[in-house]
Short mmCIF file of C-alpha atoms and ligand atoms in Angstrom, two decimals:
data_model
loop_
_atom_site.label_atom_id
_atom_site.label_comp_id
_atom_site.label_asym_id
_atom_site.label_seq_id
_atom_site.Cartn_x
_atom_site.Cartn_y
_atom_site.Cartn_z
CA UNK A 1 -22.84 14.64 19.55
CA UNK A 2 -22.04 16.68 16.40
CA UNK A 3 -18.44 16.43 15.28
CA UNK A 4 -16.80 19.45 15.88
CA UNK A 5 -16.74 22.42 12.63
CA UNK A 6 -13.62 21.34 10.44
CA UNK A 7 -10.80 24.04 10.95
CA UNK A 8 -9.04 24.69 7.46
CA UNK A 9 -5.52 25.67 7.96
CA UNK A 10 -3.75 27.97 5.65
CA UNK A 11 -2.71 26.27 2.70
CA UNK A 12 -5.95 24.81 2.16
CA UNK A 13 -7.71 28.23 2.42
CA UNK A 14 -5.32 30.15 -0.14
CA UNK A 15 -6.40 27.03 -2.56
CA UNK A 16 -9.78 27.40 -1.86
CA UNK A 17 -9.82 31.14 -2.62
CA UNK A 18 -8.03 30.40 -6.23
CA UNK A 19 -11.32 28.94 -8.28
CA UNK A 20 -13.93 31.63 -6.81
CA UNK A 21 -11.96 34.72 -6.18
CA UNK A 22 -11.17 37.31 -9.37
CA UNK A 23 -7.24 37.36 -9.12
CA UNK A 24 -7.23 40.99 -8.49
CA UNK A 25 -4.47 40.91 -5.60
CA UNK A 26 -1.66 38.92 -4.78
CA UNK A 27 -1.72 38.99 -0.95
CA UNK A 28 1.11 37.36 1.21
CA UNK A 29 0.54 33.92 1.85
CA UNK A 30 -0.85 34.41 5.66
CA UNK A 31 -4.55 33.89 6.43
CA UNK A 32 -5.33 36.42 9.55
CA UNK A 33 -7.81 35.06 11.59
CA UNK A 34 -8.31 37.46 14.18
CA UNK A 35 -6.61 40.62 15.79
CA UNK A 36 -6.11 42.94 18.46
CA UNK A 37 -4.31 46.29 18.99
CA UNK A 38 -1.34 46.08 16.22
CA UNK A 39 -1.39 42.21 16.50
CA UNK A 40 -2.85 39.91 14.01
CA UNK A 41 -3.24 36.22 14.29
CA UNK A 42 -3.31 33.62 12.01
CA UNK A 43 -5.00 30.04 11.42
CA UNK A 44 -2.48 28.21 12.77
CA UNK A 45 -2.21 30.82 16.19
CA UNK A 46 1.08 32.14 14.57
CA UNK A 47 0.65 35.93 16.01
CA UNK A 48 2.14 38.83 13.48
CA UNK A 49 2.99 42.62 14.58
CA UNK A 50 0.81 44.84 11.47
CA UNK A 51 3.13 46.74 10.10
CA UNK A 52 0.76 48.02 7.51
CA UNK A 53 -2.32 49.04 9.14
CA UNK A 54 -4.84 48.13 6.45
CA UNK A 55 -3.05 50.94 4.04
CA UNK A 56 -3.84 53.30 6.85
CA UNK A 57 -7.42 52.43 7.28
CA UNK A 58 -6.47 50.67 10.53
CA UNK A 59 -5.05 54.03 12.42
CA UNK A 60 -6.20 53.17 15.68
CA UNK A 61 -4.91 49.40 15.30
CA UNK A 62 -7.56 46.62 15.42
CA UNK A 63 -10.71 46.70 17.55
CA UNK A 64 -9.38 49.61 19.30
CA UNK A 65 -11.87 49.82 22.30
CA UNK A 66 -13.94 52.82 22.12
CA UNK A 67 -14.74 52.26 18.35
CA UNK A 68 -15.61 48.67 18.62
CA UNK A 69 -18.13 49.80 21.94
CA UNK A 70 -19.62 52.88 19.67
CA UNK A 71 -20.23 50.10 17.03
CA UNK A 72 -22.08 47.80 18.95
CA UNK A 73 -23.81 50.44 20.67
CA UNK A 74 -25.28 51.71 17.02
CA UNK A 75 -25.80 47.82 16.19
CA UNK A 76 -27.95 47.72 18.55
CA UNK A 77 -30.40 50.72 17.72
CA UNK A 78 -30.33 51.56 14.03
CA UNK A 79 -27.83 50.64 10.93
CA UNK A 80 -29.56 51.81 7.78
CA UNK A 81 -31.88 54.48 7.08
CA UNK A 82 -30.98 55.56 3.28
CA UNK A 83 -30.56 59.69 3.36
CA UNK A 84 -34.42 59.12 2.15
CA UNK A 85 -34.73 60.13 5.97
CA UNK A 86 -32.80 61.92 8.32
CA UNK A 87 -30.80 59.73 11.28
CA UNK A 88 -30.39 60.73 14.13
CA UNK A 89 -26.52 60.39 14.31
CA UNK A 90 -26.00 61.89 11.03
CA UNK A 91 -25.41 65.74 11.90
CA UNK A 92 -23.67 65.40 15.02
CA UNK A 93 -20.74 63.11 12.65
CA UNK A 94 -20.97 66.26 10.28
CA UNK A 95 -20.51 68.77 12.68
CA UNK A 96 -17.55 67.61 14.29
CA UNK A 97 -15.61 65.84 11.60
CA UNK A 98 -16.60 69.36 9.34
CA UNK A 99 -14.94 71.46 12.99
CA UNK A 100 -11.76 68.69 13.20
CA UNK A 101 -11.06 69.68 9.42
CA UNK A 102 -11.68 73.53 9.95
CA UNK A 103 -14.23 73.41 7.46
CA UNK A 104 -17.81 74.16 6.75
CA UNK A 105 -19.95 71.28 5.39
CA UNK A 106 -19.35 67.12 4.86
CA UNK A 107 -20.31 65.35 1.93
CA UNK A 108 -20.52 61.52 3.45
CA UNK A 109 -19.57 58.50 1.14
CA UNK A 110 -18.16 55.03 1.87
CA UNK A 111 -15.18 54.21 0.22
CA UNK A 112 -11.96 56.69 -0.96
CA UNK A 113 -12.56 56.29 -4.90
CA UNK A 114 -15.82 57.27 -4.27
CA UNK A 115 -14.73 60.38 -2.20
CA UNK A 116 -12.36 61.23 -5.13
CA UNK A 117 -15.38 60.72 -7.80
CA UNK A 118 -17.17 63.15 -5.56
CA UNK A 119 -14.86 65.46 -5.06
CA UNK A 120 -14.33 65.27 -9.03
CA UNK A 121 -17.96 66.10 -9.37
CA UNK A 122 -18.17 69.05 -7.06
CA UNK A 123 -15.32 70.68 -8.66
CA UNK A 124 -16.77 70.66 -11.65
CA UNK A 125 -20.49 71.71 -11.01
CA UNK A 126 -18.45 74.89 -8.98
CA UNK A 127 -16.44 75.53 -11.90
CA UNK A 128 -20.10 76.07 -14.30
CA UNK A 129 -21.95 77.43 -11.18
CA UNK A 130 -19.40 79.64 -9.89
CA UNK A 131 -16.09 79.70 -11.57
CA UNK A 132 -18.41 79.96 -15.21
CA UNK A 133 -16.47 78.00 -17.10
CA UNK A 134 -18.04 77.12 -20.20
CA UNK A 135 -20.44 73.50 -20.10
CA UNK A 136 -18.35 70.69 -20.20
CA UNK A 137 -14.93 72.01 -20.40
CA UNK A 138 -13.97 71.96 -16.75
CA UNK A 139 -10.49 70.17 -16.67
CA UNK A 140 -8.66 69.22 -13.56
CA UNK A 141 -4.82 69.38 -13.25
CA UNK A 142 -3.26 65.78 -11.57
CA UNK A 143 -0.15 64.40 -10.82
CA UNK A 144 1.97 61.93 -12.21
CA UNK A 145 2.44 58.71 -10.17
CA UNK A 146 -0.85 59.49 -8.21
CA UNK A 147 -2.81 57.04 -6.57
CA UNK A 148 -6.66 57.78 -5.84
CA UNK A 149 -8.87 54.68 -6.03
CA UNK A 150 -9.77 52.45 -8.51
CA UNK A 151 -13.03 53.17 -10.73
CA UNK A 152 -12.73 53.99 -14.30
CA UNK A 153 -12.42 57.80 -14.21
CA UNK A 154 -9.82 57.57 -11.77
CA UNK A 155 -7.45 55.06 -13.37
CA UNK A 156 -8.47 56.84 -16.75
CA UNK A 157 -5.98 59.67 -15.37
CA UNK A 158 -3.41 57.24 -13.52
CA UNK A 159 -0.20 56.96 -15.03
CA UNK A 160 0.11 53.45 -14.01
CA UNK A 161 0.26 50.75 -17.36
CA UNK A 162 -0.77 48.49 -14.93
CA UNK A 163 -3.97 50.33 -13.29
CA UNK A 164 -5.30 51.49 -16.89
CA UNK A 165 -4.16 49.27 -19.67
CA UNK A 166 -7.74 47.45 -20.75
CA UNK A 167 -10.25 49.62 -18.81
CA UNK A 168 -10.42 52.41 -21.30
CA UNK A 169 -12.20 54.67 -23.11
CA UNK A 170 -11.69 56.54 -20.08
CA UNK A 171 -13.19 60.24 -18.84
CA UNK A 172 -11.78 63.25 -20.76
CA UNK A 173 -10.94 66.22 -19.13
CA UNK A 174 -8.02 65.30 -16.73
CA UNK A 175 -3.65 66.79 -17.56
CA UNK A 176 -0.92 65.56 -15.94
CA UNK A 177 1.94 67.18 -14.98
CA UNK A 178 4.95 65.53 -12.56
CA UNK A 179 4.62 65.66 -9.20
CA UNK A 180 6.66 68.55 -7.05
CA UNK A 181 6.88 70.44 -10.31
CA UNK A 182 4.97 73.75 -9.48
CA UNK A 183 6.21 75.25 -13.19
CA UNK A 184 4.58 72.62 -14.81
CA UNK A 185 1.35 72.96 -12.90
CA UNK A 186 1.21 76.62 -13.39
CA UNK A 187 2.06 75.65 -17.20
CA UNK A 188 -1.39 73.66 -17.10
CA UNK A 189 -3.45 75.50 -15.19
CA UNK A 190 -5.55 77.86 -17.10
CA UNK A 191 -9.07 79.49 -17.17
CA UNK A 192 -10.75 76.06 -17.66
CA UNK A 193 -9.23 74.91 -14.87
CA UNK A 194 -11.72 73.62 -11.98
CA UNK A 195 -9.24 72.04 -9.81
CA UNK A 196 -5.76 70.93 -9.06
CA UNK A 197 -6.40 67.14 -6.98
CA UNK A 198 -2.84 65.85 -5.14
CA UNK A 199 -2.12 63.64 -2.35
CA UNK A 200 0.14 66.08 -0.21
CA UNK A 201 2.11 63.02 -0.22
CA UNK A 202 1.86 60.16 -2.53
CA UNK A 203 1.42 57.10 -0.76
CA UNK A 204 1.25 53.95 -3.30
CA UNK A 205 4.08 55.96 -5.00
CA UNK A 206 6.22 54.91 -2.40
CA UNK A 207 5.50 57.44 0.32
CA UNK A 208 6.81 60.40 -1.58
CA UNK A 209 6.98 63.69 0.48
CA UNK A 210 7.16 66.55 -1.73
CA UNK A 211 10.04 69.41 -1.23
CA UNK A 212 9.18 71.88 1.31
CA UNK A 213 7.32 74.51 -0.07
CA UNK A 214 5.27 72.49 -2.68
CA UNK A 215 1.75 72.62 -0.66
CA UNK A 216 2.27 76.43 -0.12
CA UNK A 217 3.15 76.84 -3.70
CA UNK A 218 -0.03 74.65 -4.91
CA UNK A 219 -2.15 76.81 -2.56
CA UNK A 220 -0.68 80.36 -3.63
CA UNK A 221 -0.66 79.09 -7.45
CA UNK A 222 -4.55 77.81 -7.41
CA UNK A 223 -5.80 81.05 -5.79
CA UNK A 224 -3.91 82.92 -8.19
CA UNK A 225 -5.72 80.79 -10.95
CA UNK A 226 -9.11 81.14 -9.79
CA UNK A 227 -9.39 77.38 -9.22
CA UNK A 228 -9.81 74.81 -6.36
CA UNK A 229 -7.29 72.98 -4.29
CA UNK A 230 -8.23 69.35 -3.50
CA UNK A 231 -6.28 67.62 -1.00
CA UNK A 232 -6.39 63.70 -0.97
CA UNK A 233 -5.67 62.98 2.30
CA UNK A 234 -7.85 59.55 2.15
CA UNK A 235 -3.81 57.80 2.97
CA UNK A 236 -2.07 60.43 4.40
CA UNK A 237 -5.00 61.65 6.78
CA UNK A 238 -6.53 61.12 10.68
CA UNK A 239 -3.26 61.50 12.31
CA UNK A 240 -0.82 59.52 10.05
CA UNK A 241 1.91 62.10 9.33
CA UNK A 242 1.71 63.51 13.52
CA UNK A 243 -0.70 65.94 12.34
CA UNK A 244 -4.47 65.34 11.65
CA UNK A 245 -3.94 66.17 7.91
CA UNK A 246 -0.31 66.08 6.11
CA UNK A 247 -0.83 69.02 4.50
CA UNK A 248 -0.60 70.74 8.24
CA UNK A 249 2.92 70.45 7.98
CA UNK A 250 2.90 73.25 5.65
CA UNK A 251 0.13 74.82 7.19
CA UNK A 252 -1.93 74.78 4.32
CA UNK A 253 -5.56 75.02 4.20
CA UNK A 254 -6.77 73.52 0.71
CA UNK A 255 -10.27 74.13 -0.52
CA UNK A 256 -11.70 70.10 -0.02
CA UNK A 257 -10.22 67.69 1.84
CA UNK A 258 -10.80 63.93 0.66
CA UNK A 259 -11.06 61.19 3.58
CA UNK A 260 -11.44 57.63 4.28
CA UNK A 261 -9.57 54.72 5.14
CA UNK A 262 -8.97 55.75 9.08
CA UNK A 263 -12.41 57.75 9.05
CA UNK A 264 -14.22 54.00 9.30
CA UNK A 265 -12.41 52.98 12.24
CA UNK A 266 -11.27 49.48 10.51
CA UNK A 267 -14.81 48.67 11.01
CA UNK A 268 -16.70 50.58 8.03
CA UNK A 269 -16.05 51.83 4.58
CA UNK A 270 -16.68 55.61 5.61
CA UNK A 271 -15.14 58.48 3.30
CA UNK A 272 -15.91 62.25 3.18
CA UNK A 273 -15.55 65.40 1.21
CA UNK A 274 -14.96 68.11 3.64
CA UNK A 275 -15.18 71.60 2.30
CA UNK A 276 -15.76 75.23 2.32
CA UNK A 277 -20.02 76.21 2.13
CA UNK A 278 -18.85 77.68 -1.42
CA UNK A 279 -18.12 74.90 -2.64
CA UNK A 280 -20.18 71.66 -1.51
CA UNK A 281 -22.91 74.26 -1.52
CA UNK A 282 -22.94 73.58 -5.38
CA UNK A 283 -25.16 70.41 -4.89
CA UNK A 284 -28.54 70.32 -4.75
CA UNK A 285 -31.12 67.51 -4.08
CA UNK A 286 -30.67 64.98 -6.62
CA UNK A 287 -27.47 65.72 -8.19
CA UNK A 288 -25.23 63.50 -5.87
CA UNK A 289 -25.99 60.46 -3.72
CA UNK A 290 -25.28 57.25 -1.95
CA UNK A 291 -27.80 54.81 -0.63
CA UNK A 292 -24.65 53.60 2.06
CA UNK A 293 -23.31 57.05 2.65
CA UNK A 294 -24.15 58.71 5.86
CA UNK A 295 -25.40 55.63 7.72
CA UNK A 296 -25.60 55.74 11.30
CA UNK A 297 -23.52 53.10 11.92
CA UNK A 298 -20.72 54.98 9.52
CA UNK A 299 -21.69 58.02 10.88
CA UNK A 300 -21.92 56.31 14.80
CA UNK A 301 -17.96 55.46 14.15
CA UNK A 302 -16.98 57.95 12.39
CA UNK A 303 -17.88 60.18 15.12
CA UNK A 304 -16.13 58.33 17.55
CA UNK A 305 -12.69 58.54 15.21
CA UNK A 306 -13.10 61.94 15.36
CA UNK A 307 -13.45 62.21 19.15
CA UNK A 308 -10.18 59.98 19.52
CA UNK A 309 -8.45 62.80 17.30
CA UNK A 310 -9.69 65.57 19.14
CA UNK A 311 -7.62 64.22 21.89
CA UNK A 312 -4.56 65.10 19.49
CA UNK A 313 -3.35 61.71 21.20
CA UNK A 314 -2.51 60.05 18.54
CA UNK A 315 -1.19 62.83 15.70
CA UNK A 316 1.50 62.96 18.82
CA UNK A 317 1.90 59.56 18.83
CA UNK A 318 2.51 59.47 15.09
CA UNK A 319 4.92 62.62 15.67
CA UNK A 320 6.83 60.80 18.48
CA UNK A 321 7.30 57.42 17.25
CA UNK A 322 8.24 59.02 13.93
CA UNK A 323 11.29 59.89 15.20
CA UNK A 324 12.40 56.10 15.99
CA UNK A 325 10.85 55.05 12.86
CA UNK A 326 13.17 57.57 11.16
CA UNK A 327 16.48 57.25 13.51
CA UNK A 328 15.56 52.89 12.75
CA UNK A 329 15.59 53.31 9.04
CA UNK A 330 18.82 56.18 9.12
CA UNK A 331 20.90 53.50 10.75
CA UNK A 332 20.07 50.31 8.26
CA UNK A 333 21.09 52.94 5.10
CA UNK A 334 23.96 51.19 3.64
CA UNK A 335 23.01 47.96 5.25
CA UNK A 336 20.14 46.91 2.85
CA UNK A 337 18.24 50.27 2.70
CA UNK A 338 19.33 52.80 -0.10
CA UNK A 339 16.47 55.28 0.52
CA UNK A 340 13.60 56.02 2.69
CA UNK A 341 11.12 58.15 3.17
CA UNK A 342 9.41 59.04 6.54
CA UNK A 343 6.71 61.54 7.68
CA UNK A 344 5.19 60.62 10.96
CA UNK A 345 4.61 57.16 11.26
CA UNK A 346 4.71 56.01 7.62
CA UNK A 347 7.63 55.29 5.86
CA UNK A 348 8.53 54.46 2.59
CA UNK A 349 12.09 52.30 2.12
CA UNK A 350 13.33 51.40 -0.85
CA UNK A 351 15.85 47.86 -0.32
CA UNK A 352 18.38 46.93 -2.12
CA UNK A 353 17.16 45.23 -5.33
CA UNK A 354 20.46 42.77 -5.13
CA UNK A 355 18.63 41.88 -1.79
CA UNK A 356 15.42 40.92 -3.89
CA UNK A 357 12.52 42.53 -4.68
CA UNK A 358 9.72 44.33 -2.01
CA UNK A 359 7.87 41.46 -2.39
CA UNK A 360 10.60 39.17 -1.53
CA UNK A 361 11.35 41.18 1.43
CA UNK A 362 8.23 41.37 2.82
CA UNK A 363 7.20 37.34 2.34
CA UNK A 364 10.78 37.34 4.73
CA UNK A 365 9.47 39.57 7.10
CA UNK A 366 5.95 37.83 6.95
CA UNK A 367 8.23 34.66 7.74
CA UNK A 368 9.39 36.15 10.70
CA UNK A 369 6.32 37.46 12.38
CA UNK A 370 6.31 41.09 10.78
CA UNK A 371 3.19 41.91 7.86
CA UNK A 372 4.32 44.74 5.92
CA UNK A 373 3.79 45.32 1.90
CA UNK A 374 5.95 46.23 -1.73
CA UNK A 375 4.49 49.34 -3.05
CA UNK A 376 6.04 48.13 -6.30
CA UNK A 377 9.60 47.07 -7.35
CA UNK A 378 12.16 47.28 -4.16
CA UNK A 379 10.01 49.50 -2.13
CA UNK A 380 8.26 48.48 0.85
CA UNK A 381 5.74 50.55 3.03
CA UNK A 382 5.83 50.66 6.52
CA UNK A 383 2.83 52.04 7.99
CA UNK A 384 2.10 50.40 11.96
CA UNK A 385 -1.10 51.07 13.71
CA UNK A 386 -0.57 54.86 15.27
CA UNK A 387 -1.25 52.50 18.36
CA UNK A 388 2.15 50.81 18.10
CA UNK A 389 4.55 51.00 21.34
CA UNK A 390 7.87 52.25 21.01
CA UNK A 391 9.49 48.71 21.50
CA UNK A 392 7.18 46.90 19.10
CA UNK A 393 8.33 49.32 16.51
CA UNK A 394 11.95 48.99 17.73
CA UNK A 395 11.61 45.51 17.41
CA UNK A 396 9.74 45.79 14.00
CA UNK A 397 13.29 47.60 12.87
CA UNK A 398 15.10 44.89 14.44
CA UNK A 399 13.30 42.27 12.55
CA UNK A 400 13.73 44.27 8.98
CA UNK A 401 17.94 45.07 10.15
CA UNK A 402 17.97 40.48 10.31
CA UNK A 403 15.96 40.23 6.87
CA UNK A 404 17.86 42.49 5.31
CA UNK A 405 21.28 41.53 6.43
CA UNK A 406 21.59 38.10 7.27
C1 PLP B 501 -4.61 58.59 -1.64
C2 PLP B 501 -5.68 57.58 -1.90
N1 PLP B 501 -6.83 57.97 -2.47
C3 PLP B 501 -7.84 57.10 -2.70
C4 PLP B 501 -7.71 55.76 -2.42
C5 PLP B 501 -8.83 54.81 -2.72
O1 PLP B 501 -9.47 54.38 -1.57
P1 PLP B 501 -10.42 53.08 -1.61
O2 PLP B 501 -9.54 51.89 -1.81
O3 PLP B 501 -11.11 53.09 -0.28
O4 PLP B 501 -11.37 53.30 -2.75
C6 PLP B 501 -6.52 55.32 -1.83
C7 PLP B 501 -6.34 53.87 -1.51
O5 PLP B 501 -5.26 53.39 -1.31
C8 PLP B 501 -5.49 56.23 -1.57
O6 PLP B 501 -4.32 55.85 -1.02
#
């Protein structure tokens, strides 16, 4: 008889990570094993409630049923076909993730940077095609504190020391102006302008939901200007905020729409550009590609993500269990919290520093069975699976009211 696989247990896992993994995160100190719904479970069969949701990737909670079964289901006929061919699941994904948004046509990628590089791109080949601005002049208007992936354009226009510092010479053609500052966007928009790119609310910033008004004043103020509106909704998107994108609650309807995290299910890297015919009609056969994007397997979940938001199940889920999230964190202000933000089913709190940093806070709620994460300094994200009961999240509260106050 063999002797049965040796188990590693925790400690011994994190150490064996340390020589042959690049030190790019610092993760909590918990090695998640397996998962189900918005439980995790650990090496050692200590059980944890997700309070994070893979950054919103995990929407639907872990292994929610009906993705895991369309997964398998593609598994088992056809995984990778390279867009050197059609697939046969490829338009179907289109058409009804393009109808969900409202929009015409679906650019398919895998990851969110990548959906921001491509939405990048596309702005700029419509601003020479269409626009006619002069060759390489385009510029694109951001925002200060944004978060939107990690390659070397992208951080080239974060304002984040740590993101950028040593990754430069970085992509010209990028101004910044604050955030929720619509004078100092209209001050930077002019007629080279291709695009304006925002998250409708910043996420990594520390879930920061602009003033009222903002969206409908970045919409009026890029028509105006001749130039496009791109949403990044790769965070905020798929049902998050109680609607399917945030920038519903202002009923705004930008020109592209970025996605990703949620579109994959928690199974896939799957990311889109969703947009109007005017504008992803700008590419042409070999200007843009991906040998991973629009794989049936992506496309075979991503379909079935968008058939659990056509139910509208879970934007009212968000909506509804928003409100205890909210009422939760009201009633801890003063008692450890001295801010929050919440839309839907995502907050951002900001702790008392005396009480230690977000980091500190969230090893103590690891400690007692709850995984959420610092965004940076004091300020922790909360962000459950849209799956989350009522009483799990009351009890999530609970947990954070103890850490917080004893
Ligand atoms: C708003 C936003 N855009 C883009 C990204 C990048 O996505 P990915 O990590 O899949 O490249 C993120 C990731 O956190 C994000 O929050």
């Amino acid at each position: 008889m063999t002797a049965p696989a040796r188990t590693r247990g925790t400690e011994e896992l994190i150490r064996a990570e340390e020589p042959v993994l690049a030190h790019n995160y610092h993760p909590l100190p918990v090695v998640v094993s397996r998962a189900e719904g918005a439980w995790v479970e650990d090496v050692e069969g200590r059980r944890y409630l997700d309070m994070l949701a893979g950054y919103s990737a995990l929407n639907f909670g872990h292994r929610h049923p009906a993705l895991i079964e369309a997964a398998h289901r593609q598994l088992d006929r056809l995984t990778l076909t390279s867009r050197a061919f059609h697939n046969d699941r490829l338009a179907e994904f289109a058409e009804r993730l393009a109808a969900l948004i409202g929009m015409d046509m679906v650019l398919p990628m895998n990851t969110g940077a990548e959906a921001v590089e491509s939405g990048i791109k596309v702005a700029r080949k419509w601003a020479y095609d269409v626009k006619g601005v002069p060759a390489d002049r385009a510029t694109i208007v951001v925002a200060a504190d944004n978060f939107h992936g990690r390659t070397t354009t992208i951080v080239g226009f974060s304002t984040d020391e740590a993101a950028r510092s040593g990754f430069g010479p970085f992509t010209p053609g990028f101004r910044t102006v604050p955030y929720n500052d619509l004078a100092a966007m209209e001050a930077a928009v002019d007629e080279t302008t291709a695009a304006v790119l925002i998250e409708p609310i910043q996420g990594e910033a520390g879930v920061i939901v602009p003033d009222d008004g903002y969206l409908t004043g970045v919409r009026e103020l890029t028509r105006r200007a001749g130039c496009l509106f791109i949403a990044d909704e790769i965070q905020s998107g798929l049902g998050r905020t109680g609607r399917t994108l945030a920038v519903e609650h202002e009923s705004v309807v930008p020109d592209v729409v970025l996605l990703g995290k949620a579109l994959g299910g928690g199974i896939v890297p799957v990311s889109a550009v969703v947009g109007s015919r005017e504008v992803l009609g700008v590419l042409h056969p070999g200007e843009h590609g991906s040998t991973f994007g629009g794989n049936p397997l992506a496309a075979a979940v991503g379909t079935a993500v968008v058939e659990l938001l056509e139910t509208g199940e879970f934007q009212r889920r968000a909506a509804e269990l928003g409100v205890v999230l909210r009422e939760g964190l009201a009633a801890l202000a003063g008692r450890g919290v001295v801010g929050f933000r919440t839309r839907g089913l995502w907050a951002g709190v900001d702790v008392d520093p005396a009480l230690g940093t977000g980091r500190e806070v969230s090893e103590r709620l690891m400690r007692e069975g709850i995984l959420a994460k610092d965004t940076h300094g004091s300020t922790i994200r909360l962000a459950p699976p849209l799956t989350v009961t009522g009483e799990e999240l009351r009890e999530a509260l609970g947990t954070l009211e103890k850490v917080l106050t004893s």
